[in-house]
Amino acid sequence: MTPWRRIAAVLLYVVCAANVCVAQDVAAVEAKPVPKAAPSIGTKLAAAIGQFESSKTGGPAGVCVREIKTGKVLYAYRDAEKFIPASNQKLLGAIYWLETKTADGTFTTEVYRRGDELLVVGDFDPLLGDPYAAKRDKTSVYVDIDAWAAAAKKAGMTKVSRVLVMKRLDTLFPPSWPDRYKPHDYGAPVASATFYYNCYGVTFSKTSHGLVPDVTPTTGRFIRVVNKVVAGKRHIFSIRGESDESVLTLRGTAQAAGGDVLLSPCKQPRIRLARVFAGRLEKAGLAVGEVGEVVEADLKKSEWTKLAATHRPGAAVLKESLHYSFNLAAECIKLHAGGASFPKSAEAMTAALTKAFTLDAGVIAVADGSGLSRENSVTPAAMTKVLAGATTKCYWAALRTAMAKCGESGTMKKRMRDIPGRVVAKTGYVLGVSCLSGYVFDAAGKPAYAFSILTRNIRSGADSKKMQDRLCRMLTTYLDEIKPPAAMKPAQPVAQ
């Protein structure tokens, strides 16, 4: 073999050996396991929803999560389907009121005088005679009405021939409310002039004559109480009023004195308010004749002079509706913004929200303000579009303040205590329906997502709440894991 052939053979051997080594290295790399990518937030949310829907107590769920900054949808499932919103309807009603009245709006009740007659004209203030506010402030439920009586006395009145309350609503309940709600405090009648939640409050005191009911409000001869309750092993009794609210009859058994105040709706809130006012006038030393109600069309406004007024900040009413889910407050909010008619205010609310947030036709249907009606409907996509849009409005701070915070306040106080304040939302429940809609905040306290979780045909409200809370926790965890991209520095010129 010549030298050149020897050199060529050596080179060929070296090249072949190198190729074998490279092939072995590639095979080793290919054989090395590749780590799997972490599931996306969408995958995690979908898995949780699927688990809920396939459970024995679950049901169909509609979910939409929308980014506040961009308005883009982060996650959606059944988001175009209509669901009954239950008390999430209160969110829509509050935003409607804020769109119409602004955050500085007030609910005013006025008292007018014509000779020796007095007229109360209400504008849907649901907190006149608020028993919980009176307890908190250590004052009387009659404080506002006593101020009216003082104004009448200061004006030189010594007698009042008639105490009247203006009738502005033809009916006392939204047309679609089931009758089964009406005997309960959460289904109390609605009126433009209200007092003590349009209910009677009952507790029992122990005396030498046995258990005696303490009923609020009562006013001497204008509202008389007949007690037919006897002591018993169970605390079960009823309170029934005459059609003119002149006599209240209590029947049943009472177990012990004290305890929480039990609320029972009155039948005629306007007449009841007239009777309460008449009683407080007599207590102030004025002689009073009769009570009644009058429709606005029968009045000549020029004949009446304003005597007194009570102004309720809108923020206080919004908080009762959103923070504590007070149905009467929610109904009054809708009527105050949309006019003294259940159907007309529903139409006005639908039109206003559709226009303000450029909603597609038919994505919301309004039957009431509180969410008790099963004829309300909304899509999760529409709910989050309204919620995200509200953050850009001048009233956003007022809306946020009125809502409940998870782990801290209102109906959210006992939920998601491990992430307090990170979720601000409205709860909702009617039979077979459980909902949660609101906002998820980042660690800096800024709203990051608007979300809506609506369900139907469920068998357990508790399990629905667990699913809702689970999704919210996933969103907060996802927010905390996101790291904003580092700001790129502009390229600097290079010296040549």
mmCIF file with all atom_site columns, C-alpha atoms in Angstrom, residues 2-197:
data_model
loop_
_atom_site.group_PDB
_atom_site.id
_atom_site.type_symbol
_atom_site.label_atom_id
_atom_site.label_alt_id
_atom_site.label_comp_id
_atom_site.label_asym_id
_atom_site.label_entity_id
_atom_site.label_seq_id
_atom_site.pdbx_PDB_ins_code
_atom_site.Cartn_x
_atom_site.Cartn_y
_atom_site.Cartn_z
_atom_site.occupancy
_atom_site.B_iso_or_equiv
_atom_site.pdbx_formal_charge
_atom_site.auth_seq_id
_atom_site.auth_comp_id
_atom_site.auth_asym_id
_atom_site.auth_atom_id
_atom_site.pdbx_PDB_model_num
ATOM 1   C CA . THR A 1 2   ? 1.357    3.350  -1.007 1.00 0.00 ? 2   THR A CA 1
ATOM 2   C CA . PRO A 1 3   ? 1.776    6.133  1.596  1.00 0.00 ? 3   PRO A CA 1
ATOM 3   C CA . TRP A 1 4   ? -1.085   8.121  0.075  1.00 0.00 ? 4   TRP A CA 1
ATOM 4   C CA . ARG A 1 5   ? -3.420   5.150  0.313  1.00 0.00 ? 5   ARG A CA 1
ATOM 5   C CA . ARG A 1 6   ? -2.430   4.650  3.977  1.00 0.00 ? 6   ARG A CA 1
ATOM 6   C CA . ILE A 1 7   ? -3.234   8.313  4.732  1.00 0.00 ? 7   ILE A CA 1
ATOM 7   C CA . ALA A 1 8   ? -6.627   8.035  2.973  1.00 0.00 ? 8   ALA A CA 1
ATOM 8   C CA . ALA A 1 9   ? -7.502   4.869  4.917  1.00 0.00 ? 9   ALA A CA 1
ATOM 9   C CA . VAL A 1 10  ? -6.660   6.573  8.244  1.00 0.00 ? 10  VAL A CA 1
ATOM 10  C CA . LEU A 1 11  ? -8.769   9.608  7.372  1.00 0.00 ? 11  LEU A CA 1
ATOM 11  C CA . LEU A 1 12  ? -11.705  7.374  6.381  1.00 0.00 ? 12  LEU A CA 1
ATOM 12  C CA . TYR A 1 13  ? -11.467  5.536  9.700  1.00 0.00 ? 13  TYR A CA 1
ATOM 13  C CA . VAL A 1 14  ? -11.438  8.799  11.689 1.00 0.00 ? 14  VAL A CA 1
ATOM 14  C CA . VAL A 1 15  ? -14.500  10.138 9.819  1.00 0.00 ? 15  VAL A CA 1
ATOM 15  C CA . CYS A 1 16  ? -16.492  6.926  10.363 1.00 0.00 ? 16  CYS A CA 1
ATOM 16  C CA . ALA A 1 17  ? -15.642  6.859  14.072 1.00 0.00 ? 17  ALA A CA 1
ATOM 17  C CA . ALA A 1 18  ? -16.722  10.488 14.435 1.00 0.00 ? 18  ALA A CA 1
ATOM 18  C CA . ASN A 1 19  ? -20.058  9.751  12.729 1.00 0.00 ? 19  ASN A CA 1
ATOM 19  C CA . VAL A 1 20  ? -20.690  6.823  15.089 1.00 0.00 ? 20  VAL A CA 1
ATOM 20  C CA . CYS A 1 21  ? -20.010  9.050  18.121 1.00 0.00 ? 21  CYS A CA 1
ATOM 21  C CA . VAL A 1 22  ? -22.353  11.783 16.835 1.00 0.00 ? 22  VAL A CA 1
ATOM 22  C CA . ALA A 1 23  ? -25.090  9.203  16.166 1.00 0.00 ? 23  ALA A CA 1
ATOM 23  C CA . GLN A 1 24  ? -24.689  7.836  19.686 1.00 0.00 ? 24  GLN A CA 1
ATOM 24  C CA . ASP A 1 25  ? -24.920  11.352 21.164 1.00 0.00 ? 25  ASP A CA 1
ATOM 25  C CA . VAL A 1 26  ? -28.068  12.145 19.152 1.00 0.00 ? 26  VAL A CA 1
ATOM 26  C CA . ALA A 1 27  ? -29.665  8.872  20.234 1.00 0.00 ? 27  ALA A CA 1
ATOM 27  C CA . ALA A 1 28  ? -28.846  9.694  23.838 1.00 0.00 ? 28  ALA A CA 1
ATOM 28  C CA . VAL A 1 29  ? -30.442  13.128 23.517 1.00 0.00 ? 29  VAL A CA 1
ATOM 29  C CA . GLU A 1 30  ? -33.531  11.669 21.864 1.00 0.00 ? 30  GLU A CA 1
ATOM 30  C CA . ALA A 1 31  ? -33.840  9.036  24.548 1.00 0.00 ? 31  ALA A CA 1
ATOM 31  C CA . LYS A 1 32  ? -33.732  11.654 27.349 1.00 0.00 ? 32  LYS A CA 1
ATOM 32  C CA . PRO A 1 33  ? -37.325  12.324 28.627 1.00 0.00 ? 33  PRO A CA 1
ATOM 33  C CA . VAL A 1 34  ? -38.721  15.778 27.800 1.00 0.00 ? 34  VAL A CA 1
ATOM 34  C CA . PRO A 1 35  ? -40.562  17.453 30.715 1.00 0.00 ? 35  PRO A CA 1
ATOM 35  C CA . LYS A 1 36  ? -44.299  17.997 30.091 1.00 0.00 ? 36  LYS A CA 1
ATOM 36  C CA . ALA A 1 37  ? -45.600  21.569 29.911 1.00 0.00 ? 37  ALA A CA 1
ATOM 37  C CA . ALA A 1 38  ? -47.666  22.709 32.902 1.00 0.00 ? 38  ALA A CA 1
ATOM 38  C CA . PRO A 1 39  ? -51.410  22.720 32.271 1.00 0.00 ? 39  PRO A CA 1
ATOM 39  C CA . SER A 1 40  ? -52.714  26.102 31.132 1.00 0.00 ? 40  SER A CA 1
ATOM 40  C CA . ILE A 1 41  ? -55.176  28.098 33.216 1.00 0.00 ? 41  ILE A CA 1
ATOM 41  C CA . GLY A 1 42  ? -57.861  27.198 30.678 1.00 0.00 ? 42  GLY A CA 1
ATOM 42  C CA . THR A 1 43  ? -57.148  23.487 31.097 1.00 0.00 ? 43  THR A CA 1
ATOM 43  C CA . LYS A 1 44  ? -57.312  23.776 34.884 1.00 0.00 ? 44  LYS A CA 1
ATOM 44  C CA . LEU A 1 45  ? -60.596  25.702 34.832 1.00 0.00 ? 45  LEU A CA 1
ATOM 45  C CA . ALA A 1 46  ? -62.102  23.243 32.347 1.00 0.00 ? 46  ALA A CA 1
ATOM 46  C CA . ALA A 1 47  ? -61.122  20.276 34.507 1.00 0.00 ? 47  ALA A CA 1
ATOM 47  C CA . ALA A 1 48  ? -62.739  21.789 37.595 1.00 0.00 ? 48  ALA A CA 1
ATOM 48  C CA . ILE A 1 49  ? -65.938  22.630 35.715 1.00 0.00 ? 49  ILE A CA 1
ATOM 49  C CA . GLY A 1 50  ? -66.072  19.170 34.154 1.00 0.00 ? 50  GLY A CA 1
ATOM 50  C CA . GLN A 1 51  ? -65.708  17.558 37.548 1.00 0.00 ? 51  GLN A CA 1
ATOM 51  C CA . PHE A 1 52  ? -68.587  19.666 38.883 1.00 0.00 ? 52  PHE A CA 1
ATOM 52  C CA . GLU A 1 53  ? -70.901  19.003 35.933 1.00 0.00 ? 53  GLU A CA 1
ATOM 53  C CA . SER A 1 54  ? -70.336  15.244 36.110 1.00 0.00 ? 54  SER A CA 1
ATOM 54  C CA . SER A 1 55  ? -70.933  15.051 39.874 1.00 0.00 ? 55  SER A CA 1
ATOM 55  C CA . LYS A 1 56  ? -74.208  13.871 41.388 1.00 0.00 ? 56  LYS A CA 1
ATOM 56  C CA . THR A 1 57  ? -74.954  17.304 42.871 1.00 0.00 ? 57  THR A CA 1
ATOM 57  C CA . GLY A 1 58  ? -73.748  19.435 39.980 1.00 0.00 ? 58  GLY A CA 1
ATOM 58  C CA . GLY A 1 59  ? -75.364  20.707 36.824 1.00 0.00 ? 59  GLY A CA 1
ATOM 59  C CA . PRO A 1 60  ? -74.668  22.767 33.714 1.00 0.00 ? 60  PRO A CA 1
ATOM 60  C CA . ALA A 1 61  ? -72.324  25.687 34.378 1.00 0.00 ? 61  ALA A CA 1
ATOM 61  C CA . GLY A 1 62  ? -71.663  28.776 32.314 1.00 0.00 ? 62  GLY A CA 1
ATOM 62  C CA . VAL A 1 63  ? -68.359  30.553 32.885 1.00 0.00 ? 63  VAL A CA 1
ATOM 63  C CA . CYS A 1 64  ? -66.713  33.622 31.419 1.00 0.00 ? 64  CYS A CA 1
ATOM 64  C CA . VAL A 1 65  ? -63.491  35.284 32.584 1.00 0.00 ? 65  VAL A CA 1
ATOM 65  C CA . ARG A 1 66  ? -62.629  38.583 30.930 1.00 0.00 ? 66  ARG A CA 1
ATOM 66  C CA . GLU A 1 67  ? -59.423  40.594 31.235 1.00 0.00 ? 67  GLU A CA 1
ATOM 67  C CA . ILE A 1 68  ? -60.099  44.074 32.574 1.00 0.00 ? 68  ILE A CA 1
ATOM 68  C CA . LYS A 1 69  ? -57.171  45.770 30.817 1.00 0.00 ? 69  LYS A CA 1
ATOM 69  C CA . THR A 1 70  ? -57.852  44.436 27.314 1.00 0.00 ? 70  THR A CA 1
ATOM 70  C CA . GLY A 1 71  ? -61.485  43.364 27.439 1.00 0.00 ? 71  GLY A CA 1
ATOM 71  C CA . LYS A 1 72  ? -60.448  40.037 25.911 1.00 0.00 ? 72  LYS A CA 1
ATOM 72  C CA . VAL A 1 73  ? -61.904  36.765 27.139 1.00 0.00 ? 73  VAL A CA 1
ATOM 73  C CA . LEU A 1 74  ? -59.362  34.664 29.039 1.00 0.00 ? 74  LEU A CA 1
ATOM 74  C CA . TYR A 1 75  ? -61.675  31.655 29.359 1.00 0.00 ? 75  TYR A CA 1
ATOM 75  C CA . ALA A 1 76  ? -65.219  30.839 28.276 1.00 0.00 ? 76  ALA A CA 1
ATOM 76  C CA . TYR A 1 77  ? -67.505  27.851 28.615 1.00 0.00 ? 77  TYR A CA 1
ATOM 77  C CA . ARG A 1 78  ? -71.206  27.990 27.742 1.00 0.00 ? 78  ARG A CA 1
ATOM 78  C CA . ASP A 1 79  ? -70.712  31.745 27.893 1.00 0.00 ? 79  ASP A CA 1
ATOM 79  C CA . ALA A 1 80  ? -73.385  32.458 25.262 1.00 0.00 ? 80  ALA A CA 1
ATOM 80  C CA . GLU A 1 81  ? -76.073  30.401 27.001 1.00 0.00 ? 81  GLU A CA 1
ATOM 81  C CA . LYS A 1 82  ? -78.711  32.111 29.127 1.00 0.00 ? 82  LYS A CA 1
ATOM 82  C CA . PHE A 1 83  ? -78.847  31.374 32.840 1.00 0.00 ? 83  PHE A CA 1
ATOM 83  C CA . ILE A 1 84  ? -81.037  32.576 35.699 1.00 0.00 ? 84  ILE A CA 1
ATOM 84  C CA . PRO A 1 85  ? -78.741  35.001 37.573 1.00 0.00 ? 85  PRO A CA 1
ATOM 85  C CA . ALA A 1 86  ? -80.510  34.793 40.978 1.00 0.00 ? 86  ALA A CA 1
ATOM 86  C CA . SER A 1 87  ? -79.148  37.615 43.155 1.00 0.00 ? 87  SER A CA 1
ATOM 87  C CA . ASN A 1 88  ? -76.423  38.381 40.620 1.00 0.00 ? 88  ASN A CA 1
ATOM 88  C CA . GLN A 1 89  ? -79.296  40.394 39.125 1.00 0.00 ? 89  GLN A CA 1
ATOM 89  C CA . LYS A 1 90  ? -78.590  42.930 41.882 1.00 0.00 ? 90  LYS A CA 1
ATOM 90  C CA . LEU A 1 91  ? -75.244  43.696 40.231 1.00 0.00 ? 91  LEU A CA 1
ATOM 91  C CA . LEU A 1 92  ? -76.953  44.609 36.973 1.00 0.00 ? 92  LEU A CA 1
ATOM 92  C CA . GLY A 1 93  ? -79.517  46.697 38.841 1.00 0.00 ? 93  GLY A CA 1
ATOM 93  C CA . ALA A 1 94  ? -76.857  48.586 40.789 1.00 0.00 ? 94  ALA A CA 1
ATOM 94  C CA . ILE A 1 95  ? -74.881  49.363 37.641 1.00 0.00 ? 95  ILE A CA 1
ATOM 95  C CA . TYR A 1 96  ? -78.094  50.486 35.929 1.00 0.00 ? 96  TYR A CA 1
ATOM 96  C CA . TRP A 1 97  ? -78.809  52.860 38.833 1.00 0.00 ? 97  TRP A CA 1
ATOM 97  C CA . LEU A 1 98  ? -75.252  54.217 38.737 1.00 0.00 ? 98  LEU A CA 1
ATOM 98  C CA . GLU A 1 99  ? -75.534  54.758 34.983 1.00 0.00 ? 99  GLU A CA 1
ATOM 99  C CA . THR A 1 100 ? -78.796  56.662 35.501 1.00 0.00 ? 100 THR A CA 1
ATOM 100 C CA . LYS A 1 101 ? -78.360  58.512 38.792 1.00 0.00 ? 101 LYS A CA 1
ATOM 101 C CA . THR A 1 102 ? -74.551  58.603 39.320 1.00 0.00 ? 102 THR A CA 1
ATOM 102 C CA . ALA A 1 103 ? -72.871  57.751 42.613 1.00 0.00 ? 103 ALA A CA 1
ATOM 103 C CA . ASP A 1 104 ? -74.101  60.988 44.237 1.00 0.00 ? 104 ASP A CA 1
ATOM 104 C CA . GLY A 1 105 ? -77.793  60.121 43.803 1.00 0.00 ? 105 GLY A CA 1
ATOM 105 C CA . THR A 1 106 ? -80.104  60.129 46.817 1.00 0.00 ? 106 THR A CA 1
ATOM 106 C CA . PHE A 1 107 ? -83.388  58.532 47.855 1.00 0.00 ? 107 PHE A CA 1
ATOM 107 C CA . THR A 1 108 ? -85.684  61.197 49.287 1.00 0.00 ? 108 THR A CA 1
ATOM 108 C CA . THR A 1 109 ? -88.900  60.995 51.305 1.00 0.00 ? 109 THR A CA 1
ATOM 109 C CA . GLU A 1 110 ? -90.771  64.303 51.589 1.00 0.00 ? 110 GLU A CA 1
ATOM 110 C CA . VAL A 1 111 ? -93.578  65.521 53.846 1.00 0.00 ? 111 VAL A CA 1
ATOM 111 C CA . TYR A 1 112 ? -96.014  68.191 52.607 1.00 0.00 ? 112 TYR A CA 1
ATOM 112 C CA . ARG A 1 113 ? -98.654  70.247 54.395 1.00 0.00 ? 113 ARG A CA 1
ATOM 113 C CA . ARG A 1 114 ? -102.003 71.592 53.231 1.00 0.00 ? 114 ARG A CA 1
ATOM 114 C CA . GLY A 1 115 ? -103.808 73.315 56.077 1.00 0.00 ? 115 GLY A CA 1
ATOM 115 C CA . ASP A 1 116 ? -104.142 70.695 58.802 1.00 0.00 ? 116 ASP A CA 1
ATOM 116 C CA . GLU A 1 117 ? -103.390 67.767 56.476 1.00 0.00 ? 117 GLU A CA 1
ATOM 117 C CA . LEU A 1 118 ? -100.025 66.056 56.004 1.00 0.00 ? 118 LEU A CA 1
ATOM 118 C CA . LEU A 1 119 ? -98.851  64.077 52.966 1.00 0.00 ? 119 LEU A CA 1
ATOM 119 C CA . VAL A 1 120 ? -95.879  61.710 52.722 1.00 0.00 ? 120 VAL A CA 1
ATOM 120 C CA . VAL A 1 121 ? -94.346  61.348 49.254 1.00 0.00 ? 121 VAL A CA 1
ATOM 121 C CA . GLY A 1 122 ? -91.768  58.586 48.984 1.00 0.00 ? 122 GLY A CA 1
ATOM 122 C CA . ASP A 1 123 ? -89.133  58.019 46.309 1.00 0.00 ? 123 ASP A CA 1
ATOM 123 C CA . PHE A 1 124 ? -88.326  54.364 47.037 1.00 0.00 ? 124 PHE A CA 1
ATOM 124 C CA . ASP A 1 125 ? -86.067  54.766 50.069 1.00 0.00 ? 125 ASP A CA 1
ATOM 125 C CA . PRO A 1 126 ? -85.933  51.191 51.466 1.00 0.00 ? 126 PRO A CA 1
ATOM 126 C CA . LEU A 1 127 ? -84.071  52.159 54.656 1.00 0.00 ? 127 LEU A CA 1
ATOM 127 C CA . LEU A 1 128 ? -86.552  54.403 56.435 1.00 0.00 ? 128 LEU A CA 1
ATOM 128 C CA . GLY A 1 129 ? -86.854  52.918 59.924 1.00 0.00 ? 129 GLY A CA 1
ATOM 129 C CA . ASP A 1 130 ? -83.987  50.472 59.290 1.00 0.00 ? 130 ASP A CA 1
ATOM 130 C CA . PRO A 1 131 ? -83.894  48.282 62.441 1.00 0.00 ? 131 PRO A CA 1
ATOM 131 C CA . TYR A 1 132 ? -80.303  47.166 61.988 1.00 0.00 ? 132 TYR A CA 1
ATOM 132 C CA . ALA A 1 133 ? -79.041  50.716 61.469 1.00 0.00 ? 133 ALA A CA 1
ATOM 133 C CA . ALA A 1 134 ? -80.963  51.808 64.568 1.00 0.00 ? 134 ALA A CA 1
ATOM 134 C CA . LYS A 1 135 ? -79.313  49.051 66.617 1.00 0.00 ? 135 LYS A CA 1
ATOM 135 C CA . ARG A 1 136 ? -75.880  49.849 65.224 1.00 0.00 ? 136 ARG A CA 1
ATOM 136 C CA . ASP A 1 137 ? -76.241  53.595 65.815 1.00 0.00 ? 137 ASP A CA 1
ATOM 137 C CA . LYS A 1 138 ? -78.000  53.095 69.171 1.00 0.00 ? 138 LYS A CA 1
ATOM 138 C CA . THR A 1 139 ? -80.951  55.177 68.101 1.00 0.00 ? 139 THR A CA 1
ATOM 139 C CA . SER A 1 140 ? -84.668  54.705 67.424 1.00 0.00 ? 140 SER A CA 1
ATOM 140 C CA . VAL A 1 141 ? -86.254  53.284 64.296 1.00 0.00 ? 141 VAL A CA 1
ATOM 141 C CA . TYR A 1 142 ? -88.578  56.295 64.496 1.00 0.00 ? 142 TYR A CA 1
ATOM 142 C CA . VAL A 1 143 ? -85.824  58.938 64.361 1.00 0.00 ? 143 VAL A CA 1
ATOM 143 C CA . ASP A 1 144 ? -86.731  60.224 60.879 1.00 0.00 ? 144 ASP A CA 1
ATOM 144 C CA . ILE A 1 145 ? -90.482  60.158 61.468 1.00 0.00 ? 145 ILE A CA 1
ATOM 145 C CA . ASP A 1 146 ? -90.043  61.919 64.806 1.00 0.00 ? 146 ASP A CA 1
ATOM 146 C CA . ALA A 1 147 ? -88.152  64.641 62.922 1.00 0.00 ? 147 ALA A CA 1
ATOM 147 C CA . TRP A 1 148 ? -91.191  65.063 60.656 1.00 0.00 ? 148 TRP A CA 1
ATOM 148 C CA . ALA A 1 149 ? -93.463  65.337 63.678 1.00 0.00 ? 149 ALA A CA 1
ATOM 149 C CA . ALA A 1 150 ? -91.124  67.917 65.219 1.00 0.00 ? 150 ALA A CA 1
ATOM 150 C CA . ALA A 1 151 ? -91.242  69.923 61.979 1.00 0.00 ? 151 ALA A CA 1
ATOM 151 C CA . ALA A 1 152 ? -95.068  69.905 62.059 1.00 0.00 ? 152 ALA A CA 1
ATOM 152 C CA . LYS A 1 153 ? -95.067  71.094 65.663 1.00 0.00 ? 153 LYS A CA 1
ATOM 153 C CA . LYS A 1 154 ? -92.490  73.790 64.883 1.00 0.00 ? 154 LYS A CA 1
ATOM 154 C CA . ALA A 1 155 ? -94.711  75.002 62.027 1.00 0.00 ? 155 ALA A CA 1
ATOM 155 C CA . GLY A 1 156 ? -97.430  75.701 64.602 1.00 0.00 ? 156 GLY A CA 1
ATOM 156 C CA . MET A 1 157 ? -99.641  72.711 63.936 1.00 0.00 ? 157 MET A CA 1
ATOM 157 C CA . THR A 1 158 ? -101.629 71.448 66.935 1.00 0.00 ? 158 THR A CA 1
ATOM 158 C CA . LYS A 1 159 ? -103.855 68.976 65.120 1.00 0.00 ? 159 LYS A CA 1
ATOM 159 C CA . VAL A 1 160 ? -103.752 66.928 61.941 1.00 0.00 ? 160 VAL A CA 1
ATOM 160 C CA . SER A 1 161 ? -107.055 66.022 60.362 1.00 0.00 ? 161 SER A CA 1
ATOM 161 C CA . ARG A 1 162 ? -105.561 63.512 57.908 1.00 0.00 ? 162 ARG A CA 1
ATOM 162 C CA . VAL A 1 163 ? -102.234 61.761 57.449 1.00 0.00 ? 163 VAL A CA 1
ATOM 163 C CA . LEU A 1 164 ? -101.892 60.654 53.830 1.00 0.00 ? 164 LEU A CA 1
ATOM 164 C CA . VAL A 1 165 ? -99.287  58.659 51.911 1.00 0.00 ? 165 VAL A CA 1
ATOM 165 C CA . MET A 1 166 ? -99.002  58.975 48.140 1.00 0.00 ? 166 MET A CA 1
ATOM 166 C CA . LYS A 1 167 ? -99.615  55.819 46.109 1.00 0.00 ? 167 LYS A CA 1
ATOM 167 C CA . ARG A 1 168 ? -97.192  55.564 43.178 1.00 0.00 ? 168 ARG A CA 1
ATOM 168 C CA . LEU A 1 169 ? -97.181  51.820 42.444 1.00 0.00 ? 169 LEU A CA 1
ATOM 169 C CA . ASP A 1 170 ? -100.295 49.999 41.274 1.00 0.00 ? 170 ASP A CA 1
ATOM 170 C CA . THR A 1 171 ? -99.068  46.669 42.662 1.00 0.00 ? 171 THR A CA 1
ATOM 171 C CA . LEU A 1 172 ? -96.892  45.659 45.607 1.00 0.00 ? 172 LEU A CA 1
ATOM 172 C CA . PHE A 1 173 ? -94.914  42.837 43.993 1.00 0.00 ? 173 PHE A CA 1
ATOM 173 C CA . PRO A 1 174 ? -93.111  42.251 40.686 1.00 0.00 ? 174 PRO A CA 1
ATOM 174 C CA . PRO A 1 175 ? -95.567  40.318 38.464 1.00 0.00 ? 175 PRO A CA 1
ATOM 175 C CA . SER A 1 176 ? -93.332  37.240 38.161 1.00 0.00 ? 176 SER A CA 1
ATOM 176 C CA . TRP A 1 177 ? -92.712  36.682 41.881 1.00 0.00 ? 177 TRP A CA 1
ATOM 177 C CA . PRO A 1 178 ? -94.075  33.314 43.080 1.00 0.00 ? 178 PRO A CA 1
ATOM 178 C CA . ASP A 1 179 ? -96.699  33.564 45.827 1.00 0.00 ? 179 ASP A CA 1
ATOM 179 C CA . ARG A 1 180 ? -94.631  31.307 48.090 1.00 0.00 ? 180 ARG A CA 1
ATOM 180 C CA . TYR A 1 181 ? -92.111  34.127 48.620 1.00 0.00 ? 181 TYR A CA 1
ATOM 181 C CA . LYS A 1 182 ? -94.637  36.695 49.849 1.00 0.00 ? 182 LYS A CA 1
ATOM 182 C CA . PRO A 1 183 ? -95.189  35.490 53.457 1.00 0.00 ? 183 PRO A CA 1
ATOM 183 C CA . HIS A 1 184 ? -91.436  35.787 54.121 1.00 0.00 ? 184 HIS A CA 1
ATOM 184 C CA . ASP A 1 185 ? -89.357  38.854 54.935 1.00 0.00 ? 185 ASP A CA 1
ATOM 185 C CA . TYR A 1 186 ? -87.227  38.355 51.804 1.00 0.00 ? 186 TYR A CA 1
ATOM 186 C CA . GLY A 1 187 ? -90.423  38.669 49.738 1.00 0.00 ? 187 GLY A CA 1
ATOM 187 C CA . ALA A 1 188 ? -91.835  41.730 51.536 1.00 0.00 ? 188 ALA A CA 1
ATOM 188 C CA . PRO A 1 189 ? -94.048  44.090 49.491 1.00 0.00 ? 189 PRO A CA 1
ATOM 189 C CA . VAL A 1 190 ? -92.485  47.020 47.654 1.00 0.00 ? 190 VAL A CA 1
ATOM 190 C CA . ALA A 1 191 ? -93.697  50.609 47.881 1.00 0.00 ? 191 ALA A CA 1
ATOM 191 C CA . SER A 1 192 ? -92.425  54.102 47.120 1.00 0.00 ? 192 SER A CA 1
ATOM 192 C CA . ALA A 1 193 ? -92.835  54.950 50.812 1.00 0.00 ? 193 ALA A CA 1
ATOM 193 C CA . THR A 1 194 ? -91.545  52.198 53.107 1.00 0.00 ? 194 THR A CA 1
ATOM 194 C CA . PHE A 1 195 ? -90.816  51.741 56.797 1.00 0.00 ? 195 PHE A CA 1
ATOM 195 C CA . TYR A 1 196 ? -89.026  49.028 58.802 1.00 0.00 ? 196 TYR A CA 1
ATOM 196 C CA . TYR A 1 197 ? -88.414  46.919 55.670 1.00 0.00 ? 197 TYR A CA 1
#
